[in-house]
């Protein structure tokens, strides 16, 4: 039974339950029930849906894993041909199984045939071709058998899935309706249910973090199985070659990342900070009303736009000044300087609006105190406000640094592709994020170290930015508490 | 405190109106400092102006395309040998059958107009005509078989080099090494331009059309990937809004002060600052590797962007909930409403404008996000087909606006750069509209307590 | 050590230090100060009293142009210091405020060390040439602020770590360190406990030897204790101005009498 049908059945039961629950209290006499009638309906509907859908979701997640494991175990070592991996064979198995399903549903073969056929006496490949599943090679007997096992297990699993889900739904219906008498506190029950839903929604944040960590850790682990961690962290060369024999040292990428971020901060912090100081201390309400939103337009522009701006406008512009026709320091438009400069522009509003908040949090009484002593505005800013706001501003700069380190599109377009350790800011370099993109969008096999390295890079990136964020948020929070 | 009484006014009396040297210096420092601030704002504005003008300057050309108006004789001998005008039969003639018709017609036109040219037959006209022209003519003929045998005015798409020549992207110097076009062709274009046969006009196909192969930039459009973005945004809207609001209500109204709540809060504030590319890795690992959802599907893109947008929406929703004064909650509780009723009947409706504003801004962010889409495979192939329905809109491979722009920017032909800039203009128009809606919503429903 | 009851300090007090004529203050549309004319004497403590919102603090802030920092505030009329119009276009408010110092309602030490708090004013005004000069100025100011003995061992501890009363005396020391001619005090004791209040009051009386002190206060007892002259404000008007003893014992205006006896306020 397809999942969609299952969902519809549960929904129908829920509607029936709603009506039944409601009717039971409204028809039971003149005495007023504890809660409004609708709450009794909702209580039953909730009890129908919650366990059933929960079971369905868990089943949908667990069954493929179990079946995969069973079938993989059944395949054994012999089924994996030379030059292939278990993972590739398994994806073949899944394709064949899917093809058999399609063939059965189109009436090309009967369900019985699909279970009974053997690779020896029927041309599975052409059959599947007819069903719209093109295979690269003939189907080996092991794969066909595994595919048949796969189908069998899945259909058994699907049967039990439907049975369990419907049973739970019906059970919930009976329980809910039985509860529905006037003394039952239906509103409280429903509200507890809603609270659970709210809590579940809030927990998605945790699930996301767990998902990120799991997907990074698992694949990074796989990477270190095929490529030694000591070389990843110890080598100063980055030269992936998809034929094998790659050297995948992280340092050139990390260097490029930090160098570009540094230039970005050198551009963004002074401009952003001075802009924030001017806007919060000097500018009249009119100027604030137009200058602030205009600066924030820079923050609302997608990073792909900045990437293109770096590649097609800033790069060529820098090249005419610093390139062969100018000072001769630059070889190509893509360089650390290009990416850093554009990233700096992107970060200006980020720095300025964070600093603006922080400067505004400095109490007015400190300003008054300083003006009362005859200090000029700039003296007050330099000697009272900025020192008082320093921790917050440091936090803001750290947040901006974390942004810069994690930025992808600008470096993909602006920084170049060559990984090198160089001090010249007009050299092309590459970054962690740019390499994550290039290693995962190529044609590499997912199991090769050249693709898996992207997860190790992602892990590094995640840890660095997480550390920076936690630290920065901690500083900013401490700072705010000081003036609350 | 004897020293207190022994103090006199230490400094001589000075006039207030005459600034002494030191004050002058200090005031000069003040002016300088103020100037730095102004300069910083000026720098920000300058960058904004440069950015916007380079976008518009480079991209506006994509909305204009070069066409050649040619009367094409649809020769029955070639298109419909049996004379039945049966579309099924005529469909057997492929685009290769149409190519010579167009080329010969163009050659004929040049001859009729008496333009002197070194070229001797229709085949030499090929460089002027887009490779997609034949397919367009064929579609038109198959839709209306009665046209066969007549001469129809046909506005054919000019080749990308010709288009570039009209837009100053291609010059006579730049084509010396170019195998696709010769100087003679440009002479011909000049002549045809004069009498209006070759002309530029508004390029609707850029906005509504589909992507084209690498060699036909003149045909590429953003329409299909726009649909891809639309489907992604639907996923984000229908998942991120309810989940985000539910999570915010829990955290703001119901969450007890305990370790678990703190842990959720820490998670949310950190997720808001996790680089978007990491969400791409999550999407790849969770939805494609683990859940076996189809690659390049807007559904997967939408799910990934949902996770990325959630923290933003939660943070802004909580701010709106916080802005509803406690007296409203107390009033509801005071008439016997439950906590849940006070939230859903009173607080939430009052916070709704703020929540919607935050959601729209979150959506706008998601719409422009590119990096995660690269990892879940929304680039690297050509989005030529419109989805056939709702389901396939979510499930079948597609691109998205920013991914399409990325794809174009990666292609070698400079004609695609113009498309990329043009795509950015369209993307920014969408973002602008969304932000304006958000601002209007905020202005209209803003409430001061 | 000084150990006598208040108002013992004996100084000549007659010269006019600040004179205001027909002063009007507007906050946007709101007319906050109406037609105030007053002459404040040198080496005198003048108290401004009146119910909340009567404009006494607003008027005080006009005297060193602190109102300039508020965008919507507008001052009309003539206020002069030693005969010079302080709202003249050529007057630099920074120079003015160096001469007319101010102490605020809530103690507002900068988040710096005690030493740096006091040294801030002398530094920006360039009063000290050497480090030793500065040390001397700081010590003198802290002594005059009657807080030297409490903080001399921890001059480099943060000023925010002091108790409320100490903080306020630090702020007074900070204000006198720049050698002002007039000291404006905006309810300097409102955030302090009675003991700290007594210390600050003692200090105010002492400061009279060098400065013209103007103090805004809510407490009539305080005004009676520390001031020689008293001005009573009501709804933006200066109702009555005269010798403190006369105002408190024999007010001319019925509104003053009502306030003093607690009927309005």
GROMACS .gro file of C-alpha atoms in nm, chain B residues 58-345:
model
  288
  542UNK     CA    1   2.649   4.491  -1.803
  543UNK     CA    2   2.316   4.322  -1.769
  544UNK     CA    3   2.063   4.546  -1.935
  545UNK     CA    4   2.177   4.419  -2.275
  546UNK     CA    5   2.041   4.074  -2.201
  547UNK     CA    6   1.690   4.210  -2.230
  548UNK     CA    7   1.750   4.306  -2.592
  549UNK     CA    8   1.818   4.052  -2.860
  550UNK     CA    9   1.910   4.077  -3.227
  551UNK     CA   10   1.665   3.937  -3.478
  552UNK     CA   11   1.672   3.908  -3.856
  553UNK     CA   12   1.348   3.946  -4.042
  554UNK     CA   13   1.339   3.708  -4.335
  555UNK     CA   14   1.056   3.596  -4.560
  556UNK     CA   15   1.103   3.221  -4.567
  557UNK     CA   16   0.955   3.014  -4.848
  558UNK     CA   17   0.834   2.688  -4.699
  559UNK     CA   18   0.906   2.455  -4.986
  560UNK     CA   19   0.651   2.169  -4.997
  561UNK     CA   20   0.895   1.954  -5.189
  562UNK     CA   21   1.120   1.947  -4.891
  563UNK     CA   22   0.884   1.970  -4.596
  564UNK     CA   23   0.590   1.760  -4.709
  565UNK     CA   24   0.681   1.532  -4.994
  566UNK     CA   25   0.346   1.353  -5.005
  567UNK     CA   26   0.142   1.670  -4.987
  568UNK     CA   27  -0.091   1.539  -4.717
  569UNK     CA   28  -0.019   1.818  -4.470
  570UNK     CA   29  -0.021   1.550  -4.205
  571UNK     CA   30   0.173   1.679  -3.903
  572UNK     CA   31   0.282   1.328  -3.802
  573UNK     CA   32   0.431   1.273  -4.144
  574UNK     CA   33   0.588   1.616  -4.157
  575UNK     CA   34   0.748   1.563  -3.817
  576UNK     CA   35   0.987   1.324  -3.990
  577UNK     CA   36   1.165   1.620  -4.142
  578UNK     CA   37   1.419   1.716  -3.879
  579UNK     CA   38   1.565   2.057  -3.814
  580UNK     CA   39   1.834   1.974  -4.067
  581UNK     CA   40   1.566   1.995  -4.333
  582UNK     CA   41   1.474   2.346  -4.226
  583UNK     CA   42   1.822   2.487  -4.202
  584UNK     CA   43   1.878   2.523  -4.578
  585UNK     CA   44   1.538   2.689  -4.620
  586UNK     CA   45   1.626   2.965  -4.382
  587UNK     CA   46   1.976   3.009  -4.511
  588UNK     CA   47   1.866   3.020  -4.872
  589UNK     CA   48   1.591   3.264  -4.790
  590UNK     CA   49   1.837   3.492  -4.621
  591UNK     CA   50   2.072   3.467  -4.916
  592UNK     CA   51   1.785   3.543  -5.150
  593UNK     CA   52   1.694   3.845  -4.940
  594UNK     CA   53   2.049   3.976  -4.958
  595UNK     CA   54   2.047   3.928  -5.335
  596UNK     CA   55   1.708   4.098  -5.374
  597UNK     CA   56   1.825   4.396  -5.181
  598UNK     CA   57   2.124   4.419  -5.405
  599UNK     CA   58   2.376   4.411  -5.127
  600UNK     CA   59   2.716   4.332  -5.259
  601UNK     CA   60   2.868   4.036  -5.085
  602UNK     CA   61   3.148   3.790  -5.131
  603UNK     CA   62   2.926   3.499  -5.030
  604UNK     CA   63   2.780   3.274  -5.292
  605UNK     CA   64   2.513   3.064  -5.137
  606UNK     CA   65   2.290   3.011  -4.835
  607UNK     CA   66   2.542   2.795  -4.656
  608UNK     CA   67   2.762   3.097  -4.606
  609UNK     CA   68   2.479   3.271  -4.427
  610UNK     CA   69   2.494   3.017  -4.148
  611UNK     CA   70   2.718   3.236  -3.935
  612UNK     CA   71   2.445   3.499  -3.906
  613UNK     CA   72   2.172   3.269  -3.790
  614UNK     CA   73   2.124   3.113  -3.452
  615UNK     CA   74   2.142   2.736  -3.445
  616UNK     CA   75   1.804   2.737  -3.278
  617UNK     CA   76   1.626   2.914  -3.564
  618UNK     CA   77   1.550   2.591  -3.750
  619UNK     CA   78   1.384   2.436  -3.448
  620UNK     CA   79   1.169   2.741  -3.397
  621UNK     CA   80   1.058   2.743  -3.760
  622UNK     CA   81   0.985   2.372  -3.744
  623UNK     CA   82   0.770   2.412  -3.434
  624UNK     CA   83   0.577   2.683  -3.606
  625UNK     CA   84   0.520   2.479  -3.920
  626UNK     CA   85   0.415   2.168  -3.728
  627UNK     CA   86   0.168   2.374  -3.531
  628UNK     CA   87   0.017   2.507  -3.849
  629UNK     CA   88   0.077   2.271  -4.145
  630UNK     CA   89  -0.115   2.491  -4.384
  631UNK     CA   90   0.175   2.731  -4.392
  632UNK     CA   91   0.366   2.492  -4.613
  633UNK     CA   92   0.393   2.623  -4.964
  634UNK     CA   93   0.364   2.982  -4.855
  635UNK     CA   94   0.623   3.244  -4.788
  636UNK     CA   95   0.606   3.354  -4.423
  637UNK     CA   96   0.768   3.651  -4.261
  638UNK     CA   97   0.988   3.495  -3.999
  639UNK     CA   98   1.179   3.673  -3.726
  640UNK     CA   99   1.480   3.456  -3.681
  641UNK     CA  100   1.717   3.476  -3.391
  642UNK     CA  101   2.054   3.610  -3.495
  643UNK     CA  102   2.368   3.424  -3.396
  644UNK     CA  103   2.533   3.525  -3.072
  645UNK     CA  104   2.829   3.683  -3.255
  646UNK     CA  105   2.596   3.906  -3.455
  647UNK     CA  106   2.413   4.000  -3.138
  648UNK     CA  107   2.746   4.076  -2.978
  649UNK     CA  108   2.844   4.293  -3.274
  650UNK     CA  109   2.533   4.503  -3.228
  651UNK     CA  110   2.606   4.534  -2.857
  652UNK     CA  111   2.975   4.620  -2.909
  653UNK     CA  112   3.084   4.299  -2.739
  654UNK     CA  113   3.220   4.164  -3.067
  655UNK     CA  114   3.437   4.392  -3.273
  656UNK     CA  115   3.615   4.355  -3.602
  657UNK     CA  116   3.941   4.321  -3.412
  658UNK     CA  117   3.816   4.050  -3.186
  659UNK     CA  118   3.694   3.821  -3.463
  660UNK     CA  119   4.018   3.780  -3.648
  661UNK     CA  120   4.080   3.452  -3.468
  662UNK     CA  121   3.714   3.355  -3.459
  663UNK     CA  122   3.613   3.061  -3.674
  664UNK     CA  123   3.244   3.128  -3.632
  665UNK     CA  124   3.222   3.453  -3.818
  666UNK     CA  125   3.417   3.661  -4.072
  667UNK     CA  126   3.452   4.029  -4.138
  668UNK     CA  127   3.237   3.982  -4.450
  669UNK     CA  128   2.950   3.872  -4.234
  670UNK     CA  129   2.981   4.187  -4.032
  671UNK     CA  130   2.970   4.395  -4.352
  672UNK     CA  131   2.652   4.214  -4.437
  673UNK     CA  132   2.512   4.282  -4.089
  674UNK     CA  133   2.597   4.650  -4.129
  675UNK     CA  134   2.409   4.662  -4.457
  676UNK     CA  135   2.108   4.472  -4.325
  677UNK     CA  136   2.106   4.685  -4.014
  678UNK     CA  137   2.066   4.994  -4.223
  679UNK     CA  138   1.744   4.881  -4.386
  680UNK     CA  139   1.603   4.735  -4.065
  681UNK     CA  140   1.618   4.369  -4.160
  682UNK     CA  141   1.851   4.317  -3.870
  683UNK     CA  142   1.726   4.483  -3.558
  684UNK     CA  143   1.734   4.461  -3.182
  685UNK     CA  144   1.414   4.421  -2.989
  686UNK     CA  145   1.289   4.324  -2.646
  687UNK     CA  146   1.387   3.972  -2.555
  688UNK     CA  147   1.096   3.808  -2.375
  689UNK     CA  148   1.259   3.468  -2.423
  690UNK     CA  149   1.530   3.568  -2.182
  691UNK     CA  150   1.277   3.601  -1.902
  692UNK     CA  151   1.049   3.311  -1.987
  693UNK     CA  152   1.272   3.078  -2.185
  694UNK     CA  153   1.480   2.779  -2.092
  695UNK     CA  154   1.852   2.734  -2.073
  696UNK     CA  155   2.040   2.647  -2.391
  697UNK     CA  156   2.355   2.459  -2.469
  698UNK     CA  157   2.694   2.618  -2.432
  699UNK     CA  158   2.715   2.719  -2.798
  700UNK     CA  159   2.386   2.907  -2.816
  701UNK     CA  160   2.387   3.186  -2.562
  702UNK     CA  161   2.142   3.384  -2.777
  703UNK     CA  162   1.873   3.133  -2.691
  704UNK     CA  163   1.928   3.094  -2.318
  705UNK     CA  164   1.662   3.216  -2.077
  706UNK     CA  165   1.589   3.214  -1.709
  707UNK     CA  166   1.227   3.093  -1.714
  708UNK     CA  167   1.279   2.730  -1.622
  709UNK     CA  168   1.516   2.801  -1.337
  710UNK     CA  169   1.276   3.068  -1.217
  711UNK     CA  170   1.019   2.790  -1.180
  712UNK     CA  171   1.280   2.585  -0.999
  713UNK     CA  172   1.330   2.872  -0.755
  714UNK     CA  173   0.954   2.908  -0.718
  715UNK     CA  174   0.911   2.544  -0.621
  716UNK     CA  175   1.201   2.570  -0.377
  717UNK     CA  176   1.052   2.878  -0.218
  718UNK     CA  177   0.718   2.700  -0.181
  719UNK     CA  178   0.892   2.424   0.011
  720UNK     CA  179   1.073   2.677   0.227
  721UNK     CA  180   0.757   2.877   0.293
  722UNK     CA  181   0.541   2.580   0.385
  723UNK     CA  182   0.803   2.422   0.608
  724UNK     CA  183   1.003   2.706   0.755
  725UNK     CA  184   0.710   2.932   0.844
  726UNK     CA  185   0.506   2.683   1.053
  727UNK     CA  186   0.807   2.514   1.206
  728UNK     CA  187   0.978   2.844   1.278
  729UNK     CA  188   0.666   2.996   1.434
  730UNK     CA  189   0.599   2.684   1.641
  731UNK     CA  190   0.957   2.676   1.765
  732UNK     CA  191   0.948   3.047   1.851
  733UNK     CA  192   0.620   3.016   2.037
  734UNK     CA  193   0.762   2.732   2.239
  735UNK     CA  194   1.083   2.913   2.324
  736UNK     CA  195   0.922   3.249   2.393
  737UNK     CA  196   0.604   3.144   2.571
  738UNK     CA  197   0.630   2.794   2.711
  739UNK     CA  198   0.988   2.683   2.749
  740UNK     CA  199   1.089   2.625   3.109
  741UNK     CA  200   1.420   2.770   3.220
  742UNK     CA  201   1.637   2.462   3.200
  743UNK     CA  202   1.944   2.314   3.037
  744UNK     CA  203   1.750   2.171   2.745
  745UNK     CA  204   1.598   2.507   2.655
  746UNK     CA  205   1.940   2.670   2.683
  747UNK     CA  206   2.078   2.404   2.455
  748UNK     CA  207   1.810   2.477   2.194
  749UNK     CA  208   1.884   2.850   2.216
  750UNK     CA  209   2.256   2.798   2.174
  751UNK     CA  210   2.190   2.573   1.877
  752UNK     CA  211   1.968   2.829   1.708
  753UNK     CA  212   2.206   3.119   1.752
  754UNK     CA  213   2.496   2.912   1.623
  755UNK     CA  214   2.305   2.770   1.329
  756UNK     CA  215   2.229   3.127   1.224
  757UNK     CA  216   2.601   3.181   1.177
  758UNK     CA  217   2.698   2.846   1.023
  759UNK     CA  218   2.834   2.905   0.670
  760UNK     CA  219   2.575   2.824   0.406
  761UNK     CA  220   2.807   2.581   0.233
  762UNK     CA  221   2.790   2.360   0.542
  763UNK     CA  222   2.415   2.340   0.495
  764UNK     CA  223   2.491   2.225   0.144
  765UNK     CA  224   2.701   1.944   0.284
  766UNK     CA  225   2.417   1.858   0.522
  767UNK     CA  226   2.170   1.852   0.233
  768UNK     CA  227   2.398   1.631   0.029
  769UNK     CA  228   2.462   1.385   0.309
  770UNK     CA  229   2.114   1.377   0.463
  771UNK     CA  230   1.878   1.409   0.170
  772UNK     CA  231   2.073   1.262  -0.118
  773UNK     CA  232   2.319   1.012   0.032
  774UNK     CA  233   2.100   0.898   0.318
  775UNK     CA  234   1.739   0.950   0.212
  776UNK     CA  235   1.802   0.884  -0.159
  777UNK     CA  236   1.597   1.179  -0.273
  778UNK     CA  237   1.663   1.270  -0.637
  779UNK     CA  238   1.961   1.492  -0.707
  780UNK     CA  239   1.898   1.840  -0.844
  781UNK     CA  240   1.534   1.832  -0.734
  782UNK     CA  241   1.382   2.157  -0.608
  783UNK     CA  242   1.241   1.955  -0.317
  784UNK     CA  243   1.591   1.881  -0.191
  785UNK     CA  244   1.700   2.240  -0.250
  786UNK     CA  245   1.393   2.361  -0.064
  787UNK     CA  246   1.457   2.129   0.231
  788UNK     CA  247   1.817   2.240   0.254
  789UNK     CA  248   1.726   2.607   0.236
  790UNK     CA  249   1.453   2.548   0.494
  791UNK     CA  250   1.707   2.429   0.745
  792UNK     CA  251   1.924   2.726   0.658
  793UNK     CA  252   1.641   2.981   0.688
  794UNK     CA  253   1.485   2.844   1.007
  795UNK     CA  254   1.718   3.019   1.252
  796UNK     CA  255   1.658   3.354   1.080
  797UNK     CA  256   1.283   3.309   1.099
  798UNK     CA  257   1.295   3.190   1.459
  799UNK     CA  258   1.503   3.490   1.564
  800UNK     CA  259   1.277   3.746   1.397
  801UNK     CA  260   0.959   3.571   1.513
  802UNK     CA  261   1.078   3.570   1.870
  803UNK     CA  262   1.149   3.939   1.848
  804UNK     CA  263   0.792   4.003   1.729
  805UNK     CA  264   0.648   3.786   2.003
  806UNK     CA  265   0.859   3.966   2.258
  807UNK     CA  266   0.728   4.299   2.132
  808UNK     CA  267   0.373   4.207   2.234
  809UNK     CA  268   0.340   4.352   2.583
  810UNK     CA  269   0.276   4.114   2.873
  811UNK     CA  270  -0.039   4.307   2.960
  812UNK     CA  271  -0.212   4.145   2.660
  813UNK     CA  272  -0.128   3.799   2.791
  814UNK     CA  273  -0.240   3.897   3.140
  815UNK     CA  274  -0.566   4.034   3.006
  816UNK     CA  275  -0.642   3.706   2.831
  817UNK     CA  276  -0.543   3.497   3.131
  818UNK     CA  277  -0.752   3.728   3.348
  819UNK     CA  278  -1.075   3.634   3.168
  820UNK     CA  279  -1.003   3.266   3.215
  821UNK     CA  280  -0.827   3.175   2.895
  822UNK     CA  281  -0.563   2.907   2.915
  823UNK     CA  282  -0.203   2.997   2.842
  824UNK     CA  283  -0.235   2.825   2.505
  825UNK     CA  284  -0.551   3.020   2.422
  826UNK     CA  285  -0.395   3.349   2.522
  827UNK     CA  286  -0.105   3.281   2.287
  828UNK     CA  287  -0.303   3.159   1.989
  829UNK     CA  288  -0.597   3.399   2.022
   0.00000   0.00000   0.00000
